[in-house]
Coordinates of C-alpha atoms and ligand atoms in Angstrom, one line a residue:
M28 CA 12.0 -12.6 -30.8
E29 CA 13.0 -16.4 -30.4
K30 CA 10.3 -18.9 -30.8
N31 CA 11.2 -19.9 -27.0
E32 CA 10.4 -16.3 -26.0
Y33 CA 6.6 -16.3 -27.6
L34 CA 5.9 -19.6 -26.0
E35 CA 7.0 -18.2 -22.3
L36 CA 4.3 -15.5 -23.1
F37 CA 1.8 -18.4 -23.5
H38 CA 3.3 -20.0 -20.6
Q39 CA 2.5 -17.2 -18.5
M40 CA -0.7 -15.9 -19.6
L41 CA -2.2 -20.3 -18.9
L42 CA -0.3 -19.9 -15.2
I43 CA -2.2 -16.7 -14.2
R44 CA -5.8 -18.4 -16.3
L45 CA -5.0 -21.8 -14.3
L46 CA -3.9 -20.4 -10.9
E47 CA -6.6 -18.2 -10.8
E48 CA -8.9 -20.8 -11.9
Q49 CA -7.9 -23.4 -8.9
A50 CA -7.8 -20.0 -6.2
S51 CA -11.7 -19.3 -7.1
M52 CA -12.2 -23.4 -6.1
L53 CA -10.5 -22.8 -2.9
Y54 CA -11.7 -20.0 -2.3
Q55 CA -15.4 -22.0 -2.5
Q56 CA -14.1 -24.5 -0.4
G57 CA -13.4 -21.6 2.8
K58 CA -9.2 -22.4 2.2
I59 CA -9.0 -18.5 1.3
G60 CA -10.0 -16.3 3.5
G61 CA -9.9 -11.8 2.7
F62 CA -10.7 -10.8 -0.9
L63 CA -9.7 -12.3 -4.1
H64 CA -9.7 -10.3 -7.3
L65 CA -9.1 -12.9 -9.8
Y66 CA -7.3 -10.8 -12.7
I67 CA -9.1 -13.4 -15.7
G68 CA -9.2 -11.7 -18.6
Q69 CA -6.8 -9.7 -18.4
E70 CA -4.2 -11.4 -18.5
A71 CA -2.4 -9.8 -21.8
V72 CA -2.3 -7.2 -20.1
S73 CA 0.5 -7.5 -17.6
T74 CA 2.6 -10.2 -19.4
G75 CA 2.9 -8.1 -22.2
L76 CA 3.5 -5.2 -20.1
I77 CA 6.3 -6.8 -18.0
S78 CA 7.8 -8.9 -20.7
A79 CA 8.6 -5.3 -22.1
R80 CA 10.7 -4.3 -18.9
Q81 CA 14.3 -4.9 -18.0
D82 CA 15.3 -5.9 -14.4
Q83 CA 15.9 -2.1 -13.2
D84 CA 12.6 -1.6 -13.9
R85 CA 10.5 -1.7 -10.5
V86 CA 7.0 -2.5 -10.9
I87 CA 3.7 -2.0 -8.4
T88 CA 0.2 -2.4 -8.9
A89 CA -3.2 -2.2 -6.9
Y90 CA -4.8 -5.7 -5.9
R91 CA -5.9 -7.6 -8.8
D92 CA -2.2 -8.4 -8.5
H93 CA -1.8 -12.5 -8.7
G94 CA -1.0 -12.0 -12.5
V95 CA 1.8 -9.5 -12.1
A96 CA 3.7 -11.4 -9.2
L97 CA 4.2 -14.5 -11.7
N98 CA 4.8 -12.1 -14.7
C99 CA 7.5 -10.7 -12.0
G100 CA 8.7 -14.1 -11.7
I101 CA 7.4 -15.5 -8.2
P102 CA 6.9 -19.3 -8.5
P103 CA 3.3 -20.1 -8.8
G104 CA 4.0 -22.5 -5.6
E105 CA 4.8 -19.2 -3.7
V106 CA 1.9 -17.0 -4.9
M107 CA -0.9 -19.8 -4.3
A108 CA 0.6 -20.1 -0.9
E109 CA 0.5 -16.7 0.0
L110 CA -3.2 -16.9 -0.9
L111 CA -3.6 -19.7 1.4
G112 CA -1.5 -17.5 4.3
K113 CA 1.5 -19.9 4.3
A114 CA 4.8 -19.1 5.7
T115 CA 5.9 -20.2 2.4
G116 CA 4.1 -17.5 0.3
C117 CA 6.0 -14.9 -1.3
S118 CA 4.7 -12.5 1.6
A119 CA 5.6 -15.2 4.5
G120 CA 1.7 -15.8 4.7
R121 CA 0.9 -12.2 5.7
G122 CA -0.2 -10.2 2.6
G123 CA -2.4 -12.4 1.3
S124 CA -4.3 -12.3 -2.2
M125 CA -4.0 -8.2 -2.2
H126 CA -0.1 -7.9 -1.0
M127 CA 1.9 -10.0 -3.0
A128 CA 5.3 -8.8 -3.5
D129 CA 9.3 -9.1 -4.1
V130 CA 11.4 -6.7 -3.8
E131 CA 14.1 -9.1 -5.1
R132 CA 12.1 -9.2 -8.3
N133 CA 12.0 -5.9 -8.5
F134 CA 7.6 -6.3 -7.8
W135 CA 6.8 -3.6 -5.0
G136 CA 3.1 -4.6 -4.2
G137 CA 0.4 -5.2 -4.0
H138 CA -1.9 -2.7 -2.7
A139 CA -5.2 -2.9 -1.4
I140 CA -6.5 0.7 -1.2
V141 CA -7.1 2.3 -4.8
G142 CA -4.8 5.1 -6.1
A143 CA -3.0 4.7 -2.2
H144 CA 0.5 3.4 -4.7
L145 CA 0.6 6.2 -7.4
P146 CA 2.1 8.6 -4.5
I147 CA 5.1 5.7 -3.3
A148 CA 5.6 5.2 -7.1
A149 CA 6.2 8.9 -7.3
G150 CA 8.7 8.3 -4.2
M151 CA 10.8 5.1 -5.8
A152 CA 11.0 7.3 -8.8
L153 CA 12.1 10.0 -7.7
G154 CA 15.1 7.6 -6.0
D155 CA 16.1 6.3 -8.7
R156 CA 16.8 10.3 -10.2
Y157 CA 18.7 11.0 -6.9
R158 CA 20.5 7.7 -7.7
G159 CA 21.4 8.4 -11.1
N160 CA 20.8 5.2 -12.4
D161 CA 17.5 4.7 -16.1
A162 CA 15.1 2.4 -13.6
V163 CA 12.0 3.0 -14.7
T164 CA 8.9 2.5 -12.1
I165 CA 5.9 0.6 -13.7
C166 CA 2.8 1.8 -11.8
M167 CA -0.7 -0.2 -13.0
F168 CA -3.7 0.8 -11.8
G169 CA -7.7 0.6 -12.5
D170 CA -10.0 3.2 -14.3
G171 CA -11.3 3.6 -11.0
A172 CA -8.3 5.2 -9.2
T173 CA -7.8 7.7 -11.5
N174 CA -10.9 9.6 -9.7
I175 CA -8.8 9.2 -6.4
G176 CA -7.0 12.4 -5.3
Y177 CA -3.7 10.6 -4.5
F178 CA -3.5 9.9 -8.6
H179 CA -3.4 13.5 -9.5
E180 CA -1.3 14.3 -6.8
A181 CA 1.3 11.7 -8.1
L182 CA 1.0 12.7 -11.7
N183 CA 1.1 16.3 -10.9
L184 CA 4.8 16.0 -8.8
S185 CA 5.6 12.7 -11.3
K186 CA 6.0 15.8 -14.2
V187 CA 7.4 18.4 -12.0
W188 CA 9.8 16.7 -11.0
E189 CA 10.7 15.1 -14.2
L190 CA 9.8 11.2 -12.6
P191 CA 10.9 8.1 -14.8
V192 CA 7.5 6.5 -14.3
L193 CA 5.8 4.5 -16.9
W194 CA 2.1 5.1 -15.2
V195 CA -0.4 2.4 -16.6
C196 CA -3.7 2.4 -16.9
E197 CA -5.7 -0.8 -17.0
N198 CA -8.9 -0.1 -18.0
N199 CA -11.5 -2.9 -17.5
L200 CA -14.7 0.0 -17.9
Y201 CA -15.6 -0.6 -13.9
G202 CA -14.6 -0.5 -11.2
M203 CA -16.0 -2.5 -8.4
G204 CA -19.8 -2.3 -9.4
T205 CA -19.7 1.1 -10.9
A206 CA -18.9 2.1 -15.0
V207 CA -16.3 4.3 -16.1
E208 CA -18.9 6.7 -17.6
R209 CA -21.1 6.9 -14.3
A210 CA -18.2 7.9 -11.9
S211 CA -15.6 9.7 -14.4
A212 CA -16.0 12.8 -16.8
V213 CA -13.8 11.4 -19.9
S214 CA -14.4 8.2 -21.7
E215 CA -10.4 8.2 -21.4
M216 CA -8.7 7.7 -18.7
R217 CA -5.3 9.0 -20.5
Q218 CA -7.7 12.7 -21.5
K219 CA -6.7 13.1 -17.2
A220 CA -2.8 12.8 -18.4
E221 CA -3.5 15.8 -20.6
G222 CA -4.0 18.0 -17.9
Y223 CA -0.5 17.4 -16.8
A224 CA 1.5 17.7 -19.6
I225 CA 2.3 14.3 -19.9
P226 CA 2.6 12.6 -23.1
N227 CA 0.3 9.5 -23.1
S228 CA -2.1 6.9 -25.6
V229 CA -4.3 4.6 -25.7
I230 CA -4.3 0.7 -27.2
S231 CA -5.5 -2.5 -26.4
G232 CA -4.7 -5.0 -23.7
M233 CA -6.4 -8.4 -25.8
D234 CA -3.7 -8.9 -27.5
V235 CA 0.0 -10.0 -25.7
M236 CA 2.1 -9.1 -28.6
K237 CA 0.4 -5.7 -29.3
V238 CA 0.4 -4.3 -25.4
R239 CA 4.3 -5.7 -26.1
E240 CA 5.2 -3.4 -28.6
A241 CA 3.5 -0.2 -26.9
S242 CA 5.2 -0.9 -23.6
M243 CA 8.7 -1.3 -25.2
Q244 CA 8.2 2.2 -26.9
A245 CA 6.4 3.9 -23.8
L246 CA 9.2 2.6 -21.6
E247 CA 11.6 3.4 -23.8
A248 CA 10.1 7.3 -24.0
V249 CA 10.3 7.3 -19.9
R250 CA 14.2 6.1 -20.1
S251 CA 15.5 8.3 -22.8
S252 CA 13.3 11.4 -21.5
K253 CA 13.4 10.6 -17.9
T254 CA 10.3 12.1 -17.8
P255 CA 6.3 10.2 -17.3
Y256 CA 4.4 8.7 -19.8
F257 CA 0.8 7.2 -19.6
L258 CA -0.4 4.6 -21.3
E259 CA -3.9 3.2 -20.8
I260 CA -4.8 0.0 -21.7
Q261 CA -8.4 -0.9 -22.2
T262 CA -9.3 -4.7 -21.2
Y263 CA -12.1 -6.2 -19.6
R264 CA -12.2 -8.9 -16.6
F265 CA -14.3 -11.8 -17.5
R266 CA -14.7 -12.7 -13.4
G267 CA -16.8 -10.6 -10.4
H268 CA -14.7 -7.5 -9.3
S269 CA -14.5 -9.6 -6.3
M270 CA -15.6 -13.1 -5.3
G271 CA -19.4 -13.2 -4.6
D272 CA -20.1 -9.9 -7.0
P273 CA -24.0 -10.3 -7.8
E274 CA -22.7 -8.1 -11.3
R275 CA -25.7 -6.4 -11.5
Y276 CA -24.3 -3.8 -13.5
R277 CA -23.7 -5.5 -16.3
T278 CA -25.0 -8.0 -18.2
S279 CA -24.5 -12.1 -18.4
E280 CA -24.4 -11.1 -22.8
E281 CA -21.9 -8.5 -22.2
V282 CA -19.5 -11.0 -20.8
K283 CA -20.2 -13.9 -23.2
R284 CA -19.8 -11.6 -26.1
W285 CA -16.0 -10.4 -24.7
Q286 CA -15.2 -14.0 -23.6
N287 CA -15.9 -15.2 -27.0
E288 CA -14.5 -12.6 -29.0
S289 CA -11.3 -11.3 -27.3
D290 CA -10.5 -13.8 -24.8
P291 CA -6.8 -12.6 -24.6
I292 CA -5.1 -16.8 -24.4
G293 CA -7.2 -17.8 -27.5
I294 CA -6.1 -14.6 -29.4
Y295 CA -2.5 -15.8 -28.7
H296 CA -3.4 -18.8 -29.8
K297 CA -4.8 -18.7 -33.3
H298 CA -1.6 -15.5 -33.6
L299 CA 1.0 -18.5 -32.5
V300 CA -1.1 -20.9 -34.9
E301 CA -1.5 -18.9 -37.9
Q302 CA 2.0 -17.5 -38.2
N303 CA 3.7 -20.8 -37.4
I304 CA 5.3 -19.6 -34.9
A305 CA 3.5 -23.4 -33.5
S306 CA 1.9 -26.5 -33.9
V307 CA -1.8 -27.3 -31.9
D308 CA -0.3 -30.1 -30.7
E309 CA 3.0 -28.1 -29.4
L310 CA 0.3 -25.5 -27.3
D311 CA -1.9 -28.6 -26.1
E312 CA 1.6 -29.8 -24.7
L313 CA 2.3 -26.3 -23.0
E314 CA -1.4 -26.7 -21.7
K315 CA -0.8 -29.6 -20.1
K316 CA 2.7 -28.7 -19.0
A317 CA 1.1 -25.6 -17.0
E318 CA -2.0 -27.6 -15.7
Q319 CA 0.7 -30.0 -14.1
E320 CA 3.0 -26.6 -13.1
I321 CA -0.5 -25.9 -11.2
Q322 CA -1.4 -28.9 -9.8
E323 CA 2.0 -29.1 -8.0
A324 CA 1.5 -25.5 -7.0
V325 CA -1.5 -26.0 -5.0
H326 CA -0.3 -29.7 -3.5
F327 CA 2.9 -27.3 -2.5
A328 CA 0.9 -24.2 -0.8
E329 CA -1.8 -26.6 1.1
S330 CA 0.8 -29.1 2.7
S331 CA 3.0 -26.2 4.4
P332 CA 2.9 -24.8 7.6
E333 CA 1.5 -22.4 8.8
P334 CA 2.9 -18.9 10.0
A335 CA 4.4 -19.8 13.4
P336 CA 2.8 -18.2 16.5
E337 CA 6.1 -16.9 17.6
D338 CA 7.0 -15.0 14.6
L339 CA 3.9 -13.0 14.9
F340 CA 5.5 -9.2 15.2
K341 CA 7.9 -10.3 12.6
N342 CA 8.7 -8.3 9.7
V343 CA 5.8 -5.8 11.2
Y344 CA 8.8 -2.9 12.3
F345 CA 11.9 -2.1 10.7
E346 CA 14.9 -1.7 12.9
A347 CA 16.7 1.1 11.5
D348 CA 20.3 1.5 12.8
K349 CA 20.8 3.6 16.0
Ligands
TPP18 C1 -9.6 4.6 -1.0 C2 -10.3 3.3 -2.0 N1 -11.8 3.5 -1.9 C3 -12.5 2.2 -2.0 C4 -11.9 1.0 -1.7 C5 -13.0 0.1 -2.4 N2 -12.7 -0.6 -3.8 C6 -12.2 -1.6 -3.8 S1 -11.7 -1.6 -5.6 C7 -12.5 -0.7 -5.7 C8 -12.5 -0.4 -7.0 C9 -12.0 0.0 -8.0 O1 -11.6 0.1 -9.5 P1 -10.6 0.0 -10.3 O2 -9.6 0.8 -9.8 O3 -11.0 0.1 -11.7 O4 -9.6 -1.5 -10.5 P2 -10.1 -2.4 -10.9 O5 -11.4 -3.5 -9.5 O6 -11.6 -2.3 -12.3 O7 -9.3 -4.0 -11.2 C10 -13.0 0.2 -4.7 C11 -13.8 1.1 -4.9 C12 -10.6 0.9 -2.0 N3 -10.4 0.0 -1.2 N4 -10.0 2.2 -1.3
MG19 MG1 -11.3 -0.8 -13.5

């Protein structure tokens, strides 16, 4: 990897962290409505994974999607404007936090119903199989989604129909307020892929370089075999499930331990300095630049117009050619 590629991963993780810290404040000021699920703590997962994709690879995820949107190349201003429901947002202010999308960047959303996007991923991969191209559909979902019927239907069909899908389970140890062991019969989510004869592996998701490497291997496995692969990435969310979560299901000591020992940005910072890839001063400089970018994103979003009332029904239905 070139130095600028290493630094770009650091930059992207910073953008996610800083954008979400601002979003959290704007939410408390009442400027963001609806739900807001923060990705803070999980930045290395989507950053490493999406850095390994090729342009033709589709990405689809659940509602914890701001980081994925940024990694797919949506500018921070458009992500922030979407959070504020503004016309300049990436989904024209109609989607909000859980429905970021940008088809031109091959990012297919942002889906709020747990597990519901897995059959959509299978369908997109079926389309690519018909077209005979070498695109892989990267489908990200949480540990909780593996207990949903859609998950099992989609995994089964992906194997039966030999679909080019990379199933990526982000196991952050909790669903909405339920520890994995209280809701899942097995402790490693990859064990569920065994039941559908899908090759699989499990890795830690706090080191962006390790995520990138495992993702490259998994993508190559799907691309060359034209069959699915299941990658479980173990991680931890540092914030509540959504805003206003009293977090009675875990202790603050547990959260602090993860923050102190496994912060993905801290781990990568150390890696860059120890490997002599960048100096502390250079990284400080990058941090300042990222802060500036996010300030500009907030300004862009706040000064953008609301969607016009006459556009209310725009993009709701698609009119097919007669
Ligand atoms: C079908 C369905 N059931 C319940 C919910 C409410 N709900 C929202 S998020 C969530 C937990 C999902 O946990 P997980 O898949 O582990 O994702 P994480 O929030 O940890 O990223 C639940 C139960 C929902 N959105 N959809
Ligand atoms: Mg979870």
